[in-house]
Every structure is written in structure tokens, then in C-alpha cells.
Short mmCIF file of C-alpha atoms and ligand atoms in Angstrom, two decimals:
data_model
loop_
_atom_site.label_atom_id
_atom_site.label_comp_id
_atom_site.label_asym_id
_atom_site.label_seq_id
_atom_site.Cartn_x
_atom_site.Cartn_y
_atom_site.Cartn_z
CA UNK Q 1 45.79 -8.84 21.23
CA UNK Q 2 42.08 -9.24 20.61
CA UNK Q 3 41.10 -6.64 18.05
CA UNK Q 4 37.32 -6.40 17.07
CA UNK Q 5 37.42 -4.65 13.71
CA UNK Q 6 34.07 -2.93 12.89
CA UNK Q 7 32.32 -6.27 13.56
CA UNK Q 8 28.58 -6.79 12.72
CA UNK Q 9 26.84 -10.17 13.08
CA UNK Q 10 23.26 -11.22 12.58
CA UNK Q 11 21.00 -14.28 12.60
CA UNK Q 12 19.08 -15.51 9.75
CA UNK Q 13 15.46 -15.95 10.43
CA UNK Q 14 12.36 -16.52 8.35
CA UNK Q 15 11.59 -12.86 8.84
CA UNK Q 16 15.11 -11.91 7.35
CA UNK Q 17 18.41 -11.03 9.04
CA UNK Q 18 18.19 -9.85 12.66
CA UNK Q 19 21.36 -7.73 13.33
CA UNK Q 20 22.63 -8.61 17.00
CA UNK Q 21 26.02 -6.98 17.02
CA UNK Q 22 26.30 -3.67 15.30
CA UNK Q 23 29.70 -2.39 14.01
CA UNK Q 24 31.61 -2.85 17.12
CA UNK Q 25 35.30 -1.55 16.89
CA UNK Q 26 37.53 -1.83 20.00
CA UNK Q 27 40.56 -3.62 21.35
CA UNK Q 28 41.03 -5.92 24.49
CA UNK Q 29 44.57 -5.81 25.71
CA UNK Q 30 47.06 -8.26 27.14
CA UNK Q 31 46.90 -9.01 30.80
CA UNK Q 32 43.51 -7.48 31.62
CA UNK Q 33 40.08 -8.61 32.64
CA UNK Q 34 37.64 -7.05 30.29
CA UNK Q 35 33.98 -7.11 31.13
CA UNK Q 36 30.88 -6.91 28.94
CA UNK Q 37 27.84 -5.75 30.67
CA UNK Q 38 24.28 -5.31 29.94
CA UNK Q 39 20.84 -6.81 30.26
CA UNK Q 40 19.79 -10.13 28.75
CA UNK Q 41 19.15 -9.98 24.95
CA UNK Q 42 21.65 -7.03 24.18
CA UNK Q 43 24.01 -9.12 22.13
CA UNK Q 44 26.75 -10.06 24.80
CA UNK Q 45 26.85 -13.82 24.34
CA UNK Q 46 26.59 -13.45 20.38
CA UNK Q 47 29.57 -11.17 20.52
CA UNK Q 48 31.64 -13.67 22.58
CA UNK Q 49 30.65 -16.49 20.17
CA UNK Q 50 32.10 -14.27 17.37
CA UNK Q 51 35.29 -13.64 19.42
CA UNK Q 52 35.57 -17.46 19.97
CA UNK Q 53 34.68 -18.04 16.15
CA UNK Q 54 31.57 -20.05 16.87
CA UNK Q 55 29.98 -18.80 13.74
CA UNK Q 56 27.40 -21.49 12.80
CA UNK Q 57 24.23 -21.21 11.09
CA UNK Q 58 21.99 -19.25 11.63
CA UNK Q 59 24.42 -16.82 12.86
CA UNK Q 60 26.50 -15.00 10.33
CA UNK Q 61 29.22 -12.30 10.21
CA UNK Q 62 27.86 -9.49 8.04
CA UNK Q 63 31.08 -7.29 7.97
CA UNK Q 64 34.43 -6.86 9.95
CA UNK Q 65 36.47 -9.46 11.76
CA UNK Q 66 38.02 -10.38 14.89
CA UNK Q 67 41.89 -10.64 15.05
CA UNK Q 68 43.55 -12.65 17.75
CA UNK Q 69 47.45 -12.06 17.78
CA UNK Q 70 50.27 -11.99 20.19
CA UNK Q 71 53.21 -14.38 21.16
CA UNK Q 72 53.26 -17.70 23.03
CA UNK Q 73 56.37 -19.29 24.34
CA UNK Q 74 58.43 -17.04 21.91
CA UNK Q 75 56.23 -17.89 18.90
CA UNK Q 76 54.17 -15.27 17.40
CA UNK Q 77 50.63 -15.99 16.35
CA UNK Q 78 47.83 -14.19 14.24
CA UNK Q 79 44.44 -15.58 13.63
CA UNK Q 80 41.23 -13.88 12.19
CA UNK Q 81 37.61 -14.94 12.06
CA UNK Q 82 37.36 -18.08 10.32
CA UNK Q 83 40.80 -19.41 11.44
CA UNK Q 84 40.63 -18.74 15.26
CA UNK Q 85 38.98 -22.08 15.83
CA UNK Q 86 42.38 -23.81 14.88
CA UNK Q 87 43.78 -22.60 18.03
CA UNK Q 88 41.01 -23.40 20.53
CA UNK Q 89 42.24 -24.35 23.89
CA UNK Q 90 46.05 -23.52 22.80
CA UNK Q 91 45.54 -19.55 22.35
CA UNK Q 92 42.16 -19.04 23.13
CA UNK Q 93 39.53 -20.91 25.37
CA UNK Q 94 35.94 -20.59 26.44
CA UNK Q 95 34.05 -21.23 29.57
CA UNK Q 96 30.50 -21.58 28.75
CA UNK Q 97 27.39 -20.38 30.63
CA UNK Q 98 26.43 -23.90 31.72
CA UNK Q 99 29.32 -26.22 32.18
CA UNK Q 100 27.06 -29.22 31.66
CA UNK Q 101 26.14 -28.38 28.22
CA UNK Q 102 29.65 -28.76 26.88
CA UNK Q 103 30.44 -32.05 28.83
CA UNK Q 104 29.60 -35.39 27.61
CA UNK Q 105 27.55 -36.85 30.58
CA UNK Q 106 28.49 -40.41 29.79
CA UNK Q 107 32.35 -39.84 29.54
CA UNK Q 108 35.01 -39.71 32.39
CA UNK Q 109 36.44 -36.38 32.81
CA UNK Q 110 39.84 -37.75 32.20
CA UNK Q 111 38.68 -38.53 28.48
CA UNK Q 112 37.23 -34.95 28.33
CA UNK Q 113 40.72 -33.64 29.22
CA UNK Q 114 42.44 -35.83 26.73
CA UNK Q 115 40.08 -35.04 23.86
CA UNK Q 116 40.66 -31.28 24.46
CA UNK Q 117 44.47 -31.58 24.10
CA UNK Q 118 45.71 -31.82 20.58
CA UNK Q 119 48.33 -34.29 19.67
CA UNK Q 120 50.55 -31.45 18.93
CA UNK Q 121 50.50 -30.26 22.54
CA UNK Q 122 51.04 -33.64 24.15
CA UNK Q 123 54.76 -33.16 23.98
CA UNK Q 124 55.49 -36.75 22.93
CA UNK Q 125 53.88 -37.80 26.14
CA UNK Q 126 51.96 -41.22 26.59
CA UNK Q 127 48.39 -40.72 27.53
CA UNK Q 128 49.29 -41.57 31.05
CA UNK Q 129 51.88 -38.92 31.26
CA UNK Q 130 49.28 -36.41 29.95
CA UNK Q 131 46.80 -37.57 32.47
CA UNK Q 132 49.58 -37.12 35.20
CA UNK Q 133 50.00 -33.59 34.12
CA UNK Q 134 46.18 -33.04 34.19
CA UNK Q 135 46.12 -34.38 37.82
CA UNK Q 136 49.08 -32.22 38.88
CA UNK Q 137 47.11 -29.34 37.38
CA UNK Q 138 43.95 -30.07 39.06
CA UNK Q 139 46.05 -30.20 42.45
CA UNK Q 140 47.63 -26.91 41.79
CA UNK Q 141 43.98 -25.41 41.49
CA UNK Q 142 43.04 -27.08 44.89
CA UNK Q 143 40.97 -29.64 43.04
CA UNK Q 144 41.13 -33.32 43.70
CA UNK Q 145 43.07 -35.45 40.91
CA UNK Q 146 40.45 -38.10 41.63
CA UNK Q 147 37.91 -36.01 39.71
CA UNK Q 148 39.48 -37.24 36.48
CA UNK Q 149 37.73 -40.53 37.26
CA UNK Q 150 34.25 -39.00 37.62
CA UNK Q 151 31.43 -38.53 35.27
CA UNK Q 152 30.12 -34.84 35.09
CA UNK Q 153 26.77 -35.90 36.53
CA UNK Q 154 28.43 -36.90 39.83
CA UNK Q 155 29.72 -33.31 40.37
CA UNK Q 156 27.77 -30.26 41.79
CA UNK Q 157 27.20 -27.34 39.46
CA UNK Q 158 29.94 -25.29 41.16
CA UNK Q 159 32.39 -28.24 40.90
CA UNK Q 160 31.45 -28.79 37.29
CA UNK Q 161 32.17 -25.07 36.59
CA UNK Q 162 35.61 -25.28 38.35
CA UNK Q 163 36.48 -28.40 36.23
CA UNK Q 164 35.63 -26.45 32.94
CA UNK Q 165 37.75 -23.59 34.18
CA UNK Q 166 40.53 -26.03 34.68
CA UNK Q 167 40.10 -27.41 31.35
CA UNK Q 168 39.88 -24.12 29.71
CA UNK Q 169 43.15 -22.91 31.28
CA UNK Q 170 45.13 -26.16 31.26
CA UNK Q 171 47.14 -25.17 28.03
CA UNK Q 172 47.76 -21.62 29.25
CA UNK Q 173 45.79 -19.71 26.51
CA UNK Q 174 46.44 -16.17 25.86
CA UNK Q 175 42.75 -15.41 26.08
CA UNK Q 176 40.06 -16.95 28.12
CA UNK Q 177 36.33 -16.04 27.29
CA UNK Q 178 33.93 -16.67 30.09
CA UNK Q 179 30.07 -16.39 29.40
CA UNK Q 180 28.10 -15.71 32.66
CA UNK Q 181 30.43 -18.31 34.47
CA UNK Q 182 28.58 -17.86 37.82
CA UNK Q 183 25.00 -17.99 36.60
CA UNK Q 184 22.68 -20.25 38.62
CA UNK Q 185 25.18 -20.77 41.33
CA UNK Q 186 24.67 -19.63 44.89
CA UNK Q 187 26.59 -16.68 46.09
CA UNK Q 188 29.14 -18.44 48.06
CA UNK Q 189 30.07 -20.62 44.95
CA UNK Q 190 29.92 -17.68 42.74
CA UNK Q 191 32.62 -15.98 44.82
CA UNK Q 192 34.70 -19.12 44.73
CA UNK Q 193 34.53 -19.10 40.83
CA UNK Q 194 35.28 -15.49 40.39
CA UNK Q 195 38.27 -15.71 42.84
CA UNK Q 196 39.54 -18.88 40.75
CA UNK Q 197 39.17 -16.88 37.44
CA UNK Q 198 41.08 -13.91 38.99
CA UNK Q 199 43.78 -15.99 40.60
CA UNK Q 200 44.45 -17.77 37.16
CA UNK Q 201 44.50 -14.56 35.16
CA UNK Q 202 47.09 -13.29 37.42
CA UNK Q 203 49.05 -16.37 37.26
CA UNK Q 204 48.88 -16.73 33.43
CA UNK Q 205 49.17 -12.94 32.97
CA UNK Q 206 46.61 -13.49 30.12
CA UNK Q 207 43.48 -11.89 29.03
CA UNK Q 208 40.10 -12.60 30.68
CA UNK Q 209 36.99 -11.44 28.80
CA UNK Q 210 33.98 -11.76 31.11
CA UNK Q 211 30.50 -11.44 29.97
CA UNK Q 212 28.06 -10.99 32.89
CA UNK Q 213 24.66 -9.04 33.36
CA UNK Q 214 25.60 -8.57 37.04
CA UNK Q 215 27.26 -5.24 37.54
CA UNK Q 216 28.53 -6.31 40.85
CA UNK Q 217 30.59 -9.11 39.29
CA UNK Q 218 32.06 -6.45 37.01
CA UNK Q 219 32.90 -4.20 39.93
CA UNK Q 220 34.82 -6.93 41.73
CA UNK Q 221 37.09 -8.30 39.28
CA UNK Q 222 37.31 -6.38 35.74
CA UNK Q 223 39.75 -3.70 34.79
CA UNK Q 224 37.85 -2.28 32.00
CA UNK Q 225 34.41 -2.91 30.69
CA UNK Q 226 32.10 -2.01 27.88
CA UNK Q 227 28.35 -1.45 28.53
CA UNK Q 228 26.34 -2.95 25.79
CA UNK Q 229 22.75 -2.16 24.71
CA UNK Q 230 20.79 -3.47 21.79
CA UNK Q 231 23.92 -4.73 19.93
CA UNK Q 232 26.33 -1.83 20.45
CA UNK Q 233 28.49 -0.37 23.11
CA UNK Q 234 27.02 2.74 24.62
CA UNK Q 235 30.06 3.16 27.16
CA UNK Q 236 33.44 1.86 27.50
CA UNK Q 237 36.32 2.53 29.85
CA UNK Q 238 38.10 1.63 33.05
CA UNK Q 239 35.71 -0.03 35.49
CA UNK Q 240 36.60 2.07 38.48
CA UNK Q 241 36.01 5.20 36.55
CA UNK Q 242 32.73 3.95 35.14
CA UNK Q 243 31.42 3.17 38.69
CA UNK Q 244 32.68 6.47 40.14
CA UNK Q 245 31.21 8.65 37.35
CA UNK Q 246 28.97 6.98 34.79
CA UNK Q 247 28.49 8.95 31.66
CA UNK Q 248 25.77 7.11 29.72
CA UNK Q 249 22.16 7.37 31.33
CA UNK Q 250 21.90 3.59 30.79
CA UNK Q 251 25.14 2.94 32.65
CA UNK Q 252 24.12 5.24 35.47
CA UNK Q 253 20.71 3.36 35.87
CA UNK Q 254 22.39 -0.05 35.92
CA UNK Q 255 24.74 1.16 38.61
CA UNK Q 256 21.93 2.78 40.39
CA UNK Q 257 19.88 -0.47 40.48
CA UNK Q 258 22.76 -2.13 42.42
CA UNK Q 259 21.94 -3.04 45.99
CA UNK Q 260 24.62 -1.67 48.51
CA UNK Q 261 25.53 -2.69 51.98
CA UNK Q 262 23.63 -0.68 54.52
CA UNK Q 263 21.36 1.14 51.88
CA UNK Q 264 17.87 0.20 52.77
CA UNK Q 265 16.14 2.31 50.15
CA UNK Q 266 13.89 0.67 47.54
CA UNK Q 267 15.80 0.20 44.02
CA UNK Q 268 13.62 1.30 41.17
CA UNK Q 269 15.23 -0.84 38.58
CA UNK Q 270 15.14 0.29 34.88
CA UNK Q 271 11.64 0.83 33.54
CA UNK Q 272 10.59 -1.22 30.25
CA UNK Q 273 12.74 -3.66 28.56
CA UNK Q 274 15.56 -3.63 25.77
CA UNK Q 275 13.93 -3.05 22.16
CA UNK Q 276 13.23 -6.27 20.09
CA UNK Q 277 16.29 -6.50 17.68
CA UNK Q 278 13.81 -7.61 14.96
CA UNK Q 279 12.34 -4.08 15.00
CA UNK Q 280 14.52 -1.68 16.97
CA UNK Q 281 13.45 2.03 17.51
CA UNK Q 282 15.08 4.81 15.23
CA UNK Q 283 17.68 7.01 16.65
CA UNK Q 284 19.10 6.26 19.96
CA UNK Q 285 17.87 2.81 20.82
CA UNK Q 286 17.63 3.62 24.65
CA UNK Q 287 15.51 6.55 23.97
CA UNK Q 288 12.16 5.00 24.82
CA UNK Q 289 13.55 4.28 28.32
CA UNK Q 290 15.61 7.26 28.88
CA UNK Q 291 14.54 9.91 31.24
CA UNK Q 292 16.88 12.35 29.65
CA UNK Q 293 15.60 11.78 25.85
CA UNK Q 294 15.11 14.81 23.81
CA UNK Q 295 13.54 15.06 20.28
CA UNK Q 296 16.80 14.19 18.49
CA UNK Q 297 17.32 11.15 20.47
CA UNK Q 298 14.16 9.58 18.70
CA UNK Q 299 15.41 10.67 15.32
CA UNK Q 300 19.22 10.28 15.13
CA UNK Q 301 21.73 7.74 16.35
CA UNK Q 302 24.46 9.24 18.67
CA UNK Q 303 27.97 8.30 17.56
CA UNK Q 304 30.36 6.43 19.87
CA UNK Q 305 33.03 8.98 20.66
CA UNK Q 306 36.09 9.12 22.97
CA UNK Q 307 34.89 11.51 25.66
CA UNK Q 308 38.28 11.59 27.33
CA UNK Q 309 41.52 9.40 26.86
CA UNK Q 310 40.20 5.91 27.03
CA UNK Q 311 36.63 6.55 27.75
CA UNK Q 312 34.04 6.33 25.18
CA UNK Q 313 30.27 6.83 25.14
CA UNK Q 314 27.37 7.33 22.77
CA UNK Q 315 24.87 9.93 23.65
CA UNK Q 316 23.43 13.09 22.26
CA UNK Q 317 23.42 15.00 25.48
CA UNK Q 318 27.26 14.60 26.28
CA UNK Q 319 28.22 17.86 27.87
CA UNK Q 320 24.54 18.79 28.59
CA UNK Q 321 21.90 17.77 31.27
CA UNK Q 322 24.76 16.81 33.54
CA UNK Q 323 25.87 14.06 31.23
FE1 LIG Z 1 19.19 9.39 26.39
FE2 LIG Z 1 19.23 10.79 24.25
FE3 LIG Z 1 21.52 9.84 25.45
FE4 LIG Z 1 20.08 8.18 24.07
S1 LIG Z 1 21.06 9.99 23.25
S2 LIG Z 1 21.11 7.99 26.13
S3 LIG Z 1 18.05 9.02 24.59
S4 LIG Z 1 19.91 11.30 26.19
#
């Protein structure tokens, strides 16, 4: 459905090109919730932009491509990097980190809905009929149809996010990409947004790709996940397997830093910070922070290999040191 084929992207800067996504090669399946986890600055949002084909200067694709293919209402489709934007909203849509950044603050929501529905998808309707469909859809999602007459600034952060999710799913896209959709929202609203995303995915039986730095979010809703560090995946597999038995030291530390109900012990966190992508360390990029690092780790980059069916990791110590 969504194939990421040896994709590398970078940003052009005055100091030269800075590689942010490094030779990623994996597939996201139909009808699954796929999570992308990792600390800030590891390339998650850049990867999502590449999946959505928002490749605007200074971002560039150095090699590889993204392939979006499948079938909708009996019609097969196939788009690659450079073409995917032709099918925005219809086959693939995007829920950004801050809903207000994509909404025009001085335009009624009804116009924002109309602007996002191409003529070809209006099914020969009048504007009034399309808006009636929008109102019915909002109602189906337990949102008031009166929202169509509101301006974005009149809504709370949580309500704006719900409206953006409604907008992103209105045309039943095959893939929905969500970039930190619960950031800056309080925990009760966060839960409501996650439940809404899960419910829509089940209803549409489509693919949801969820970027979040919050491992708790991944545990709650994703089926499979990839752990990203410094532009590459260090581990990928079924979410429940990763939480039950993390392989990579970075994954283990991310999970170990999660607070748990009833556990009063002090959480240590992960010492240090991800390396600057302008000057990454040689060898394994996690080595400066890894308690299990050996000499080879500072010299050679570990390969990303299939450890067991469907489970991948990149670490020199696989099979040793309890990894
Ligand atoms: Fe740690 Fe070495 Fe594995 Fe990197 S390759 S995660 S430094 S043990």
C-alpha cells in the first residue's frame, strides 16, 4: 500500500546538505495503524512529509521514492513521489501537528471543507448538497454541523484538531498520516482524539500512520511501529512484541522511561541527546549514549536486519549482551 523504497532526504543549508532521512526501506500495510516513534529531531516529521509528498525547498529527495498504490471503489491507483500530491485528500490525507497552521483563520470552516473537495469528487452536486454531506459527516463523528459556520479561532485546540481529522477523512482516503496529533492538548482531550482516530481507522479499514514521540500513544493504538533514531530505523516490528521484548538498547531505554501506574520509582530518562544531523558520529549513531557500546560500535554502522519474521533491528550486539 505505502512502500518506502530506499528513501533518503536532506535539507539544503548554507553549510551543505544535511541528511535527515537515511535510506529507509519498509512497507506500511493496508488496514493497520503504523507508529513512528523517537525523540524530537530524529527525522519523524520529515519522513511524514516525504510520505505526503510535501517536498518543498530546502527539503529534497536524494534517492529512493515512496509508492502509494491500491484500490478505491474498484479503481486501482498507483502514485509515486512527485505524483502523490495529485491525490491529496482522495487517496491520502494529512493531519498536521498544529491544526491552526493549516486553517485559514479568517475563512469559515464550510469554505475550508469546500476548498479541500475537488470538483471531480463533488459527484455533480451543488455546493449546498456538498455542504449537506459535510454536515451529515460531522454529525456521524458526534460533531455539531453548526461548526461549518464557525471560524477556526472560535474553536478550542481540541475541537480544531477534531475538525481537521473530519476534513482529512471526509473523502475516505486509503491512507491518513497524522503528525503528533495530540501535542499541546490536555490528557483528556488527547484520549478523545486518539479514540476518534482509532474509530475512523476501524470504520474505513484504511491505513493510519501516526508520528508521536510519546511511547504511551503507540502502546495504546498502533499495530506495528518503527523506532527512529538520527534519520534511520533502529527497530521495527509489532507494537506488542516491541513493548514485551525490546531488542535495541534505545527502544529499551525509551520504554524504561515510561511512567507506569503504581510504579513510584524515579525514572532515569535517557542521558544526552540525539546527535546533530549536521555532524553525526561515525559508526552507530546511538553509541555516545549507549550503555552497551563496544569499540566496534564507534567505528562501524550496524546493519538493519530481520532478527525474526517481521522483526528488524540494527545493533552490533544482537545475540550478545542480552540483546
Ligand atoms: Fe549500542 Fe553498539 Fe548496539 Fe549501537 S550497535 S545500539 S552502540 S550496542
